[in-house]
PDB file of C-alpha atoms in Angstrom:
ATOM      1  CA  UNK A   1      64.257  -1.206  -2.571  1.00  0.00           C
ATOM      2  CA  UNK A   2      63.568  -4.810  -1.624  1.00  0.00           C
ATOM      3  CA  UNK A   3      61.148  -3.683   1.046  1.00  0.00           C
ATOM      4  CA  UNK A   4      59.262  -1.590  -1.467  1.00  0.00           C
ATOM      5  CA  UNK A   5      58.997  -4.453  -3.945  1.00  0.00           C
ATOM      6  CA  UNK A   6      57.951  -6.802  -1.161  1.00  0.00           C
ATOM      7  CA  UNK A   7      55.281  -4.325   0.039  1.00  0.00           C
ATOM      8  CA  UNK A   8      53.923  -3.966  -3.518  1.00  0.00           C
ATOM      9  CA  UNK A   9      53.912  -7.748  -3.968  1.00  0.00           C
ATOM     10  CA  UNK A  10      51.860  -8.143  -0.780  1.00  0.00           C
ATOM     11  CA  UNK A  11      49.509  -5.162  -1.208  1.00  0.00           C
ATOM     12  CA  UNK A  12      48.737  -5.484  -4.916  1.00  0.00           C
ATOM     13  CA  UNK A  13      46.946  -8.885  -4.712  1.00  0.00           C
ATOM     14  CA  UNK A  14      45.072  -7.724  -1.610  1.00  0.00           C
ATOM     15  CA  UNK A  15      43.792  -4.660  -3.459  1.00  0.00           C
ATOM     16  CA  UNK A  16      42.778  -6.807  -6.420  1.00  0.00           C
ATOM     17  CA  UNK A  17      40.841  -9.210  -4.170  1.00  0.00           C
ATOM     18  CA  UNK A  18      39.062  -6.343  -2.406  1.00  0.00           C
ATOM     19  CA  UNK A  19      37.687  -5.089  -5.730  1.00  0.00           C
ATOM     20  CA  UNK A  20      36.189  -8.393  -6.899  1.00  0.00           C
ATOM     21  CA  UNK A  21      32.961  -8.136  -4.862  1.00  0.00           C
ATOM     22  CA  UNK A  22      31.120  -5.049  -3.624  1.00  0.00           C
ATOM     23  CA  UNK A  23      30.836  -4.589   0.123  1.00  0.00           C
ATOM     24  CA  UNK A  24      27.783  -6.230   1.653  1.00  0.00           C
ATOM     25  CA  UNK A  25      25.270  -4.565   3.964  1.00  0.00           C
ATOM     26  CA  UNK A  26      22.786  -6.976   5.486  1.00  0.00           C
ATOM     27  CA  UNK A  27      23.649  -9.575   2.865  1.00  0.00           C
ATOM     28  CA  UNK A  28      22.936  -7.204  -0.044  1.00  0.00           C
ATOM     29  CA  UNK A  29      25.514  -5.344  -2.114  1.00  0.00           C
ATOM     30  CA  UNK A  30      26.097  -1.786  -0.936  1.00  0.00           C
ATOM     31  CA  UNK A  31      25.923  -0.345  -4.454  1.00  0.00           C
ATOM     32  CA  UNK A  32      23.680  -1.802  -7.115  1.00  0.00           C
ATOM     33  CA  UNK A  33      24.382  -0.572 -10.623  1.00  0.00           C
ATOM     34  CA  UNK A  34      21.910  -1.540 -13.331  1.00  0.00           C
ATOM     35  CA  UNK A  35      22.970  -1.874 -16.955  1.00  0.00           C
ATOM     36  CA  UNK A  36      21.708   0.882 -19.247  1.00  0.00           C
ATOM     37  CA  UNK A  37      19.311  -1.383 -21.145  1.00  0.00           C
ATOM     38  CA  UNK A  38      17.331  -2.485 -18.066  1.00  0.00           C
ATOM     39  CA  UNK A  39      16.251   0.908 -16.785  1.00  0.00           C
ATOM     40  CA  UNK A  40      12.791   0.864 -15.229  1.00  0.00           C
ATOM     41  CA  UNK A  41      10.095   2.635 -17.203  1.00  0.00           C
ATOM     42  CA  UNK A  42       8.005   5.221 -15.418  1.00  0.00           C
ATOM     43  CA  UNK A  43       4.230   5.009 -15.776  1.00  0.00           C
ATOM     44  CA  UNK A  44       2.748   7.496 -18.193  1.00  0.00           C
ATOM     45  CA  UNK A  45       0.517   9.228 -15.654  1.00  0.00           C
ATOM     46  CA  UNK A  46       0.024   8.186 -12.061  1.00  0.00           C
ATOM     47  CA  UNK A  47      -3.600   7.608 -11.094  1.00  0.00           C
ATOM     48  CA  UNK A  48      -5.207  10.392  -9.108  1.00  0.00           C
ATOM     49  CA  UNK A  49      -5.946   9.328  -5.556  1.00  0.00           C
ATOM     50  CA  UNK A  50      -9.670   8.911  -5.053  1.00  0.00           C
ATOM     51  CA  UNK A  51     -11.588  10.621  -2.292  1.00  0.00           C
ATOM     52  CA  UNK A  52     -13.553   8.594   0.230  1.00  0.00           C
ATOM     53  CA  UNK A  53     -16.791   9.665  -1.474  1.00  0.00           C
ATOM     54  CA  UNK A  54     -15.571   8.364  -4.835  1.00  0.00           C
ATOM     55  CA  UNK A  55     -14.532   5.057  -3.264  1.00  0.00           C
ATOM     56  CA  UNK A  56     -17.950   4.694  -1.613  1.00  0.00           C
ATOM     57  CA  UNK A  57     -19.684   5.405  -4.931  1.00  0.00           C
ATOM     58  CA  UNK A  58     -17.502   2.783  -6.593  1.00  0.00           C
ATOM     59  CA  UNK A  59     -18.738   0.282  -3.998  1.00  0.00           C
ATOM     60  CA  UNK A  60     -22.332   1.121  -4.947  1.00  0.00           C
ATOM     61  CA  UNK A  61     -21.675  -0.360  -8.399  1.00  0.00           C
ATOM     62  CA  UNK A  62     -21.313  -3.824  -6.812  1.00  0.00           C
ATOM     63  CA  UNK A  63     -24.530  -5.856  -6.390  1.00  0.00           C
ATOM     64  CA  UNK A  64     -26.527  -4.799  -3.332  1.00  0.00           C
ATOM     65  CA  UNK A  65     -26.685  -6.980  -0.192  1.00  0.00           C
ATOM     66  CA  UNK A  66     -23.625  -9.007  -1.159  1.00  0.00           C
ATOM     67  CA  UNK A  67     -20.488  -9.884   0.763  1.00  0.00           C
ATOM     68  CA  UNK A  68     -18.411  -8.258  -1.997  1.00  0.00           C
ATOM     69  CA  UNK A  69     -20.002  -4.859  -1.399  1.00  0.00           C
ATOM     70  CA  UNK A  70     -19.407  -5.155   2.349  1.00  0.00           C
ATOM     71  CA  UNK A  71     -15.776  -6.124   1.660  1.00  0.00           C
ATOM     72  CA  UNK A  72     -15.475  -3.037  -0.531  1.00  0.00           C
ATOM     73  CA  UNK A  73     -16.747  -0.807   2.288  1.00  0.00           C
ATOM     74  CA  UNK A  74     -14.558  -2.608   4.825  1.00  0.00           C
ATOM     75  CA  UNK A  75     -11.510  -1.944   2.641  1.00  0.00           C
ATOM     76  CA  UNK A  76     -12.214   1.789   2.960  1.00  0.00           C
ATOM     77  CA  UNK A  77     -13.104   1.740   6.672  1.00  0.00           C
ATOM     78  CA  UNK A  78     -11.578  -1.211   8.530  1.00  0.00           C
ATOM     79  CA  UNK A  79     -14.240  -2.755  10.784  1.00  0.00           C
ATOM     80  CA  UNK A  80     -13.767  -2.296  14.528  1.00  0.00           C
ATOM     81  CA  UNK A  81     -16.876  -3.952  15.989  1.00  0.00           C
ATOM     82  CA  UNK A  82     -18.029  -2.893  19.435  1.00  0.00           C
ATOM     83  CA  UNK A  83     -20.571  -4.826  21.534  1.00  0.00           C
ATOM     84  CA  UNK A  84     -22.808  -1.765  21.914  1.00  0.00           C
ATOM     85  CA  UNK A  85     -22.145   0.457  18.929  1.00  0.00           C
ATOM     86  CA  UNK A  86     -23.586   3.976  19.170  1.00  0.00           C
ATOM     87  CA  UNK A  87     -25.941   5.261  16.500  1.00  0.00           C
ATOM     88  CA  UNK A  88     -23.935   6.159  13.409  1.00  0.00           C
ATOM     89  CA  UNK A  89     -23.706   9.914  12.845  1.00  0.00           C
ATOM     90  CA  UNK A  90     -21.382   9.549   9.865  1.00  0.00           C
ATOM     91  CA  UNK A  91     -20.222   6.888   7.456  1.00  0.00           C
ATOM     92  CA  UNK A  92     -17.053   6.424   9.511  1.00  0.00           C
ATOM     93  CA  UNK A  93     -19.164   5.281  12.499  1.00  0.00           C
ATOM     94  CA  UNK A  94     -20.559   2.309  10.548  1.00  0.00           C
ATOM     95  CA  UNK A  95     -17.336   0.393  11.129  1.00  0.00           C
ATOM     96  CA  UNK A  96     -18.279  -0.051  14.802  1.00  0.00           C
ATOM     97  CA  UNK A  97     -21.462  -2.047  14.019  1.00  0.00           C
ATOM     98  CA  UNK A  98     -20.872  -5.710  14.838  1.00  0.00           C
ATOM     99  CA  UNK A  99     -23.498  -7.436  12.647  1.00  0.00           C
ATOM    100  CA  UNK A 100     -22.488  -7.575   8.966  1.00  0.00           C
ATOM    101  CA  UNK A 101     -26.011  -6.989   7.592  1.00  0.00           C
ATOM    102  CA  UNK A 102     -26.505  -3.961   9.815  1.00  0.00           C
ATOM    103  CA  UNK A 103     -23.072  -2.616   8.869  1.00  0.00           C
ATOM    104  CA  UNK A 104     -23.872  -3.008   5.150  1.00  0.00           C
ATOM    105  CA  UNK A 105     -27.208  -1.235   5.617  1.00  0.00           C
ATOM    106  CA  UNK A 106     -25.465   1.568   7.503  1.00  0.00           C
ATOM    107  CA  UNK A 107     -22.847   2.044   4.746  1.00  0.00           C
ATOM    108  CA  UNK A 108     -25.522   1.941   2.032  1.00  0.00           C
ATOM    109  CA  UNK A 109     -27.573   4.596   3.811  1.00  0.00           C
ATOM    110  CA  UNK A 110     -24.706   7.065   3.826  1.00  0.00           C
ATOM    111  CA  UNK A 111     -23.323   6.133   0.386  1.00  0.00           C
ATOM    112  CA  UNK A 112     -26.730   6.669  -1.246  1.00  0.00           C
ATOM    113  CA  UNK A 113     -26.877  10.217   0.142  1.00  0.00           C
ATOM    114  CA  UNK A 114     -23.601  11.269  -1.503  1.00  0.00           C
ATOM    115  CA  UNK A 115     -24.256  13.421  -4.592  1.00  0.00           C
ATOM    116  CA  UNK A 116     -22.743  12.109  -7.801  1.00  0.00           C
ATOM    117  CA  UNK A 117     -19.334  13.649  -8.337  1.00  0.00           C
ATOM    118  CA  UNK A 118     -17.948  14.519 -11.775  1.00  0.00           C
ATOM    119  CA  UNK A 119     -15.140  12.245 -12.827  1.00  0.00           C
TER     120      UNK A 119
END
């Protein structure tokens, strides 16, 4: 009987201490429970992903021959300049042109040829 009481006296505080903090994984709590009032709200309707053609047409709305328009094109196709870039057969090949003015002219040439898409 004494052993049982002694075991309970030793184990009970240890169990209570183990429940005070959640276990940590990489410094973060293993389980994160949010209160009911702070639930994240979902957006009403997620935006439709735009096609490459729609993104290029959006870039055409920026003033011509500006750094902003080139940055817009470069955001769609990351530039990968080559010393001797081949002649561009498609809009994707414009990213290989080293000179910024030539690259902008290349993008504009292909973007102007895209027919207007319904939105």
